[in-house]
Structures are given as structure tokens and as C-alpha cells.
Coordinates of C-alpha atoms and ligand atoms in Angstrom, one line a residue:
X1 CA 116.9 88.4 95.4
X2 CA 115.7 90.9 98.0
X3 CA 112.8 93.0 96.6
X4 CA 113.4 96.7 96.2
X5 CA 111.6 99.3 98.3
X6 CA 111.7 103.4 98.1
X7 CA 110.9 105.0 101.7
X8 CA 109.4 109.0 99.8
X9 CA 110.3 110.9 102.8
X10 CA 112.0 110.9 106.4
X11 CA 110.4 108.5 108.6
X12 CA 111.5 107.1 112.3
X13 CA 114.7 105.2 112.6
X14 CA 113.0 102.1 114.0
X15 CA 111.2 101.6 110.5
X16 CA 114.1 102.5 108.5
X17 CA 116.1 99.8 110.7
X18 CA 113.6 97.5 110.3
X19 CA 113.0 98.1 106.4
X20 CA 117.0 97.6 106.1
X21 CA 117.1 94.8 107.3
X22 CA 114.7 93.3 104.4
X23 CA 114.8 94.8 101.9
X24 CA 117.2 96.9 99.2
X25 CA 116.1 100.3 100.6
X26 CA 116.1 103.5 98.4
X27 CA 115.7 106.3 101.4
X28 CA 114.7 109.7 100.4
X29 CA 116.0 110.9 103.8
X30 CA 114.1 114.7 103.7
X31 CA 111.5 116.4 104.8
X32 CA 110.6 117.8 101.5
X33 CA 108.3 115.3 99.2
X34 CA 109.5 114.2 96.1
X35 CA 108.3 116.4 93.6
X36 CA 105.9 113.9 91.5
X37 CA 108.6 113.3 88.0
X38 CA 111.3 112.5 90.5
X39 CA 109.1 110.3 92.5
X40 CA 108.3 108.2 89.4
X41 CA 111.9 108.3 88.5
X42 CA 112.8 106.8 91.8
X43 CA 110.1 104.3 91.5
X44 CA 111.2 103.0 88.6
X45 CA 111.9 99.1 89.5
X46 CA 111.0 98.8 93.5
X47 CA 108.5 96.7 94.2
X48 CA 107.6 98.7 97.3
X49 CA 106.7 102.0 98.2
X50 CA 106.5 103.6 101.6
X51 CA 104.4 107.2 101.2
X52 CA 102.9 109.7 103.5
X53 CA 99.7 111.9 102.8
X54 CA 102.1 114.1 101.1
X55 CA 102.4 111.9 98.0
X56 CA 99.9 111.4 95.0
X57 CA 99.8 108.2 93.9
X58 CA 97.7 108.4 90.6
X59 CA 97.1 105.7 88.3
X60 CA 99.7 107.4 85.7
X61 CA 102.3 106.8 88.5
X62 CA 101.0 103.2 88.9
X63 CA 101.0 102.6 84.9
X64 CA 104.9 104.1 85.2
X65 CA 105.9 101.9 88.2
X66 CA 105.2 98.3 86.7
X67 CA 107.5 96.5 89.2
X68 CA 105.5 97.9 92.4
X69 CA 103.7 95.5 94.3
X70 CA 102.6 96.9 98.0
X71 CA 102.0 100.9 98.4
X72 CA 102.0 101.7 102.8
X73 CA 100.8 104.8 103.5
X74 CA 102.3 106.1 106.8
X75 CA 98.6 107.4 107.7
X76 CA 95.2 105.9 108.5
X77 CA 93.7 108.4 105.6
X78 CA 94.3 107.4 102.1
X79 CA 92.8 109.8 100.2
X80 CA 95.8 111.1 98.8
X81 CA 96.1 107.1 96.9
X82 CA 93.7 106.1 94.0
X83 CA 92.1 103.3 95.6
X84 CA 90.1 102.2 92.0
X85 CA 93.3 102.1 90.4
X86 CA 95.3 100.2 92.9
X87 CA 92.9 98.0 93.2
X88 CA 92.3 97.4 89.3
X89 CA 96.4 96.8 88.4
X90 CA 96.5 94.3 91.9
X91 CA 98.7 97.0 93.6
X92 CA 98.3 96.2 97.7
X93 CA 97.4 99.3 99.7
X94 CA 97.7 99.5 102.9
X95 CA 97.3 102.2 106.3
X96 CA 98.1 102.7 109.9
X97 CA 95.0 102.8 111.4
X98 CA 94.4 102.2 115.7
X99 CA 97.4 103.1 117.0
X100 CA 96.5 107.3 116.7
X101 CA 92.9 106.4 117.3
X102 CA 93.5 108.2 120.9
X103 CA 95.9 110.7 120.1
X104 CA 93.9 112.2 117.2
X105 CA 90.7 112.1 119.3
X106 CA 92.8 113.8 122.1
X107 CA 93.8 116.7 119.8
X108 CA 89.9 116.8 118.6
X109 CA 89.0 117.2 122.6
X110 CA 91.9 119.7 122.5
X111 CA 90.5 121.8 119.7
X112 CA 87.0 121.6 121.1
X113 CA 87.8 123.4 124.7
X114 CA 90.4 126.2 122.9
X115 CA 87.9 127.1 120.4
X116 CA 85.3 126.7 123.0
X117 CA 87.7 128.8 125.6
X118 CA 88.7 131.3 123.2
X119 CA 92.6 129.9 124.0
X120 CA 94.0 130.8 120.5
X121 CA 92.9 134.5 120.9
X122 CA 93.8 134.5 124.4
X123 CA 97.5 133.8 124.1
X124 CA 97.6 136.2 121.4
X125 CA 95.9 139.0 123.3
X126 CA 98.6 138.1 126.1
X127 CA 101.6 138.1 124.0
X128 CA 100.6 141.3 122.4
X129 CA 101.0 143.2 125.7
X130 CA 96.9 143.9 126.1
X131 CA 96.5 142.2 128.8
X132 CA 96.6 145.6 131.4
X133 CA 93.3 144.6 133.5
X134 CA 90.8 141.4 134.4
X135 CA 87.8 142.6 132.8
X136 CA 84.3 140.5 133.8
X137 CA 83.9 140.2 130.3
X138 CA 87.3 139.5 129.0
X139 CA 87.4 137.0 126.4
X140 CA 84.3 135.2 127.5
X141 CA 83.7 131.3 125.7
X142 CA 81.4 128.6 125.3
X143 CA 80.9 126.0 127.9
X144 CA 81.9 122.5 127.0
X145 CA 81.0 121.1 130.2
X146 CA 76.8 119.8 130.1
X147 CA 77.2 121.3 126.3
X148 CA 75.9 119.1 123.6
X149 CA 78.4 117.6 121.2
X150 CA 77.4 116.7 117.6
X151 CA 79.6 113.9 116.0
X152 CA 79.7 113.2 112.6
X153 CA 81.5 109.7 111.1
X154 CA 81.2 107.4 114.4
X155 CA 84.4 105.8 113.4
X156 CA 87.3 104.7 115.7
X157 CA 88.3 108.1 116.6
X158 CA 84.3 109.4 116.6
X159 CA 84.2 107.0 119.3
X160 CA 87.1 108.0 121.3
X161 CA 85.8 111.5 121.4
X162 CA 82.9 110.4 122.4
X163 CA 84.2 108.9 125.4
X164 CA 86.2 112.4 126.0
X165 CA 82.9 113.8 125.9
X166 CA 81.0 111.9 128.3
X167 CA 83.9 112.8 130.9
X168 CA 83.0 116.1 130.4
X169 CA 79.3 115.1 130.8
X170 CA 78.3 116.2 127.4
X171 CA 74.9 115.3 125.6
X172 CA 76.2 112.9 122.9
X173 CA 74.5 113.0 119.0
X174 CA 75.9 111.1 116.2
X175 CA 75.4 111.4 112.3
X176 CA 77.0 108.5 110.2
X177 CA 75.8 106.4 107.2
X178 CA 76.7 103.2 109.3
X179 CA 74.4 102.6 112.5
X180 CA 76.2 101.8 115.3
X181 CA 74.9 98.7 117.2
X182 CA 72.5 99.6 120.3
X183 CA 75.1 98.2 122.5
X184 CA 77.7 100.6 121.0
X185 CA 75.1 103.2 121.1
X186 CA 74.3 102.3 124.8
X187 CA 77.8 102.0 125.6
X188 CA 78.8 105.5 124.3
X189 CA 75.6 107.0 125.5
X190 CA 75.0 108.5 122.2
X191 CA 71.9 109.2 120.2
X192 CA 71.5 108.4 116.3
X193 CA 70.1 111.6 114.6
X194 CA 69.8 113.5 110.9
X195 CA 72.4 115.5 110.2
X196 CA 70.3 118.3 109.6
X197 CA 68.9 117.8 113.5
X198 CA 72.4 117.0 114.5
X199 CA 74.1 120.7 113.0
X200 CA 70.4 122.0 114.8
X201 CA 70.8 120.7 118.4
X202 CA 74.8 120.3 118.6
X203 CA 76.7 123.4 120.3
X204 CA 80.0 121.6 118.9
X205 CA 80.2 119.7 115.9
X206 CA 83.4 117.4 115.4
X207 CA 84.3 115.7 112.1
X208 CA 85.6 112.5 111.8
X209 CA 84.5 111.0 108.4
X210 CA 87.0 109.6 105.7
X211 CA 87.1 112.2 102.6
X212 CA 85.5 110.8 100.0
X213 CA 83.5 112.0 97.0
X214 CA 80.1 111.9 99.2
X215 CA 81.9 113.9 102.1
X216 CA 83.8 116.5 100.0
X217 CA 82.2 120.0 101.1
X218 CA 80.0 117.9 103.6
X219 CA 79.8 120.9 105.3
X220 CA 78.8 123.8 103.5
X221 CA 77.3 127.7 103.7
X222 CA 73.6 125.8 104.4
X223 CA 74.9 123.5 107.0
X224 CA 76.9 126.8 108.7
X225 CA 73.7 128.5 108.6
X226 CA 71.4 125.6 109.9
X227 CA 73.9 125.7 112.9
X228 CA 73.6 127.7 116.3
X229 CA 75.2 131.3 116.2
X230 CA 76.8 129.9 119.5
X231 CA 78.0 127.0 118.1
X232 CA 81.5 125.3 117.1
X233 CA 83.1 123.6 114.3
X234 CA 85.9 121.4 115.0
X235 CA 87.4 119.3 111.7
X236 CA 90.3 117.1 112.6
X237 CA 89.1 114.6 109.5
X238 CA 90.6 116.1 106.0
X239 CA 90.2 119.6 104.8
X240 CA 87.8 119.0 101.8
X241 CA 85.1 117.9 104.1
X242 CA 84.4 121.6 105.1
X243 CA 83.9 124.7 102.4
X244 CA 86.3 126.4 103.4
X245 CA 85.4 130.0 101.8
X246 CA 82.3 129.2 103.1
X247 CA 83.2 129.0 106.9
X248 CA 86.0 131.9 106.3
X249 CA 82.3 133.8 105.5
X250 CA 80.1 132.4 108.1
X251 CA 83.0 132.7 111.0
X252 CA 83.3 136.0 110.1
X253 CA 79.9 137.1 109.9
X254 CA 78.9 135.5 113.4
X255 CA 77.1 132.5 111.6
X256 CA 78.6 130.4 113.9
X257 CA 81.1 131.0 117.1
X258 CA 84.2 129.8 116.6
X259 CA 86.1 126.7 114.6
X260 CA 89.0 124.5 115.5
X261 CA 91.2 123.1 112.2
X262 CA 93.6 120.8 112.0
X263 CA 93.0 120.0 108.3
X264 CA 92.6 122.7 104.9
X265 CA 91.3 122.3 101.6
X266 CA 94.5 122.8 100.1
X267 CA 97.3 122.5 102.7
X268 CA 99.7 123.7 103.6
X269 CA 98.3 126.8 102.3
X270 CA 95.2 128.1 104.5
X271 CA 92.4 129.9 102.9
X272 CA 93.4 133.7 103.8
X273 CA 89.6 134.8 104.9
X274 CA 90.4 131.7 108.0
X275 CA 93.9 133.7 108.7
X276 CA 92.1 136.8 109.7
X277 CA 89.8 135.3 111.6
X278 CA 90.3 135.5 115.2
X279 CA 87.7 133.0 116.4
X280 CA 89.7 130.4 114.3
X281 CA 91.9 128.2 115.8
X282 CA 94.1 126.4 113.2
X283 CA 97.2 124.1 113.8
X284 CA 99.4 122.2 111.2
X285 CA 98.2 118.6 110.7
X286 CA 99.1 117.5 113.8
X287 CA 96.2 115.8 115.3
X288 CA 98.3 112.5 115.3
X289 CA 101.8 114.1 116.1
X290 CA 102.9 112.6 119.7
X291 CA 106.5 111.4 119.6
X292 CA 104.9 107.2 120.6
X293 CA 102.1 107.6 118.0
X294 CA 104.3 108.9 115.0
X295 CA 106.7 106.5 115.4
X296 CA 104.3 103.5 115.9
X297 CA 102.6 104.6 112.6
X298 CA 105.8 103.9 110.4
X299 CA 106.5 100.9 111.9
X300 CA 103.1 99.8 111.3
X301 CA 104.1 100.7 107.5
X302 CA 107.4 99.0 107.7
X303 CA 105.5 95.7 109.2
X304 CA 102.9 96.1 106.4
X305 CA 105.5 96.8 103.5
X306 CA 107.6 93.4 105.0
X307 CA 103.8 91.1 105.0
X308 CA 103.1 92.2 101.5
X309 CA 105.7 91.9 99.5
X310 CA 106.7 88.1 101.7
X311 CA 103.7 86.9 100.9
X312 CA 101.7 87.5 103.4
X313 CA 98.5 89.4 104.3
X314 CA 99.4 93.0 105.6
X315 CA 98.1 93.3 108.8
X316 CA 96.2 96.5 107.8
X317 CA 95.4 96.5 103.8
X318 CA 92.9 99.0 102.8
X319 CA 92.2 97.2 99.2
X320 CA 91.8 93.1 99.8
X321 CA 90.1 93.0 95.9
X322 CA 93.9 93.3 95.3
X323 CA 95.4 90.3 96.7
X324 CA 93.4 88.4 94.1
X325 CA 94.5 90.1 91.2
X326 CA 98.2 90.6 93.1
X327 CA 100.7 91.6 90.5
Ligands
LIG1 C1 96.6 111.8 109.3 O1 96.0 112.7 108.9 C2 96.3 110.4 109.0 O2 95.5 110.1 108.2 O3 97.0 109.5 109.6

């Protein structure tokens, strides 16, 4: 008997092709999420679900979903899944991480020089009509050129920005529980520091640390202040990691320069103090969003979803505890 799987949301055709030809698919075909009593009520008797950062999957919904065997997150972050719990009832987790190592660490480099540039508040300025005259002074940046770049979580995608940033002959500084190697350090040209000297020295300061409960608010109002008035705050990781009242106040108050945000503390809604500020350059969770990238990522679920629930070991599980206490 083919095992049952529920796709929560619109995903590439390939997948959906691919899951098809498997498995008894249950395809909520929208770009809405299922609200979480009709996601349980769909749930009831798959053995698989395919989910997007979108989707809660608490252990209430695990205790509901007795049948379910593999959860694929169509993501590399999996915050938005109770680990623990998954773990604990032998329920298979599993992500998409690699394949949007470099466009995520692309859209970090892009965030660093229009935050840096001022490119948010330019284009407005333009498409309000006020552009009449060059002024010498006209909506004057931050270099990023020779500047030096502070990277916190040294991950994957730390790495691949700090590549970006040594062709843009930045100084390279790192924070990160995990040392790198001193090849990897040597390779990367980047220097282990404290946070605290990190936030001191950096003039931008990218995120890229999993949200967890050690790096919730891992930025707050003292690490704002401890950085340079000049300086910039770019957060492609998850929302949480950054205060966000707390850097709606400090960008405001000249604290520091400017920010660039992929990620909020509550999305989609964006903490209204960061909508009036100008010298905040927010986007919509697209760090990973080229066309190749997003539709490599649900593949990569669809191929994780088919090696868990044949027997196999997913090529990417987040949870291995579980494969020994598989349901
Ligand atoms: C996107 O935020 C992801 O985790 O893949």
C-alpha cells in the first residue's frame, strides 16, 4: 500500500511530479497555509508531511497525527518544528540545507551595499519626484569597500558571505560558539573575536545563526549601543534573533546607521517603529527566492520525504535520535 503524504502549501511542479509518482498525495495547492485545526484535520492518517516555515508543527499536532512518520521542511531553518518532540515520538525531520547556501549569502551581500548605499531611500526619493538637482551631499552612504565586516554564526552561508566580502577586500571578524578550524580561518581570511569586540570593531554586522533559545534577542538595545554610530545591521537569519523594538529605537535615534532585514519577529507583520524608518531596508523573506534555488529546495523535500518513509536515510535529516526510536 502506498504510504499517504499531505504537501501544506503550493510547492514546484517538479516535486509535486515527483511526490505523485510515490506516494497517495493530499495537495493543498494554495498559497495560503492551512490554518492549524484544518492542518491537523488533513493530517489525520498520512504518514508524511511536506511543510514550509509557515507551518507549526507542535507536539499537540504530533500527538493528533499518530500515523506520521517523516516531517520535510521546504527550508534549511526549522525553528518553526519542535525538534524535542519529534525527536521523542521517533517522528523524522528533515531540511533543505546547501543548495541556497549562495543565494541567501548573495541577498546578505545585497542588503549589506543597499543599506550601506542608502539604495532603499534612494529609489524612493527618486520615485517621489525630489530628485530636481545632484547635490555633493545627496544621499551620502557607508563604504563597504576596505570596511570591516563583523559575522556572527560562521555557518554555511557565514562563510559564503565571507567570501563576498573578501572580494570586496573587507577586514573579516567572526563571532560563533563553534571555532572554525585555522585552515578554514586561514582560508576565509577571518579573525575569531568576542562578540562584544566584534559589535565594537565591525562597521557591518551580518547574522547568520540558527534561532534558537540562546540566540533569541541575540541582539539587543546594549549590543545596538556597543556598536559604531556608523555602523550597519544586516539580519538575513530569523527575526527573533534581533529586538526588534529595540533597533526600531536605536535606528531611529542614530544609535546605529542603517539596517538591512530580510527576517521580523513576527512576520509578515513588521514592527511599525522599522516602517517609518527610512534608514531601514526591509524585504519579504526572500533571501532564498531565485527561481533554480526555490525549486531545488522542494525537490530536496520531495527526495527526503521518498528516503524516509522507503526506508532509507533522508539525505538531509535534522533529528538522527529519531531513526532509532522510528515510529
Ligand atoms: C528560509 O528562511 C529557510 O530557512 O530556508
Amino acid at each position: 500500500m502506498q504510504s499517504k503524504v499531505l504537501v501544506s502549501k503550493h510547492i514546484y511542479r517538479e516535486a509535486v511530479d515527483f511526490l505523485e509518482t510515490r506516494f497517495e498525495l493530499d495537495y493543498h495547492d494554495s498559497d495560503e497555509s492551512l490554518a492549524p485545526a484544518a492542518l491537523e484535520a488533513r493530517l489525520a492518517g498520512k504518514q508524511g508531511l511536506v511543510c514550509q516555515l509557515t507551518d507549526k508543527i507542535t507536539p499537540e499536532l504530533m500527538d493528533a497525527a499518530p500515523a506520521l512518520k517523516v516531517v520535510s521542511n521546504v527550508a534549511v531553518g526549522f525553528d518553526n518544528i519542535d525538534i524535542p518532540a519529534a525527536t521523542a515520538r521517533g517522528l523524522i525531520v528533515t531540511n533543505t540545507p546547501g543548495v541556497l547556501t549562495d543565494t541567501t549569502a548573495d541577498l546578505a551581500f545585497a542588503l549589506i551595499l543597499g543599506a550601506g548605499r542608502r539604495l532603499g531611500e534612494a529609489e524612493r526619493y527618486l520615485r517621489a519626484g525630489k530628485y530636481k538637482q545632484w547635490r555633493i551631499d545627496l544621499l551620502t552612504g557607508w563604504d563597504i569597500w576596505g570596511a570591516t565586516l563583523g559575522i556572527i554564526g560562521l555557518g554555511r552561508i557565514g562563510q559564503a558571505v565571507a567570501r563576498r566580502g573578501r572580494g570586496f577586500n573587507m577586514r573579516l571578524l567572526y563571532n560563533d560558539p563553534v571555532r572554525q578550524s585555522p585552515e578554514v580561518e586561514a582560508e576565509l581570511g577571518i579573525a575569531y573575536v568576542s562578540k562584544r569586540e566584534l559589535l565594537a570593531q565591525a562597521d557591518f554586522v551580518t547574522l547568520h545563526c540558527a534561532l534558537t533559545l540562546q540566540t533569541r534577542h541575540l541582539i539587543a538595545a546594549a549590543d545596538l549601543q556597543a556598536m559604531k554610530p556608523t555602523a550597519v545591521l544586516v539580519n538575513t537569519s530569523r527575526g527573533p534573533v534581533v529586538d526588534e523594538a529595540a533597533l526600531g529605537e536605536a535606528l531611529a535615534s542614530g544609535v546605529i546607521a542603517a539596517a538591512g532585514l530580510d527576517v521580523f519577529e513576527e512576520e509578515p507583520k513588521v514592527h511599525p517603529r522599522l516602517l517609518e524608518c527610512e534608514n531601514a531596508l526591509i524585504l519579504p523573506h526572500i533571501a532564498s527566492a531565485s527561481v533554480a534555488t526555490r525549486a531545488r529546495m522542494c525537490t530536496i523535500a520531495a527526495e527526503n520525504m521518498a528516503a524516509g518513509l522507503q526506508g532509507g536515510r533522508p539525505p538531509h535529516i535534522v533529528n538522527p535520535a529519531a531513526l532509532d526510536r522510528s515510529r
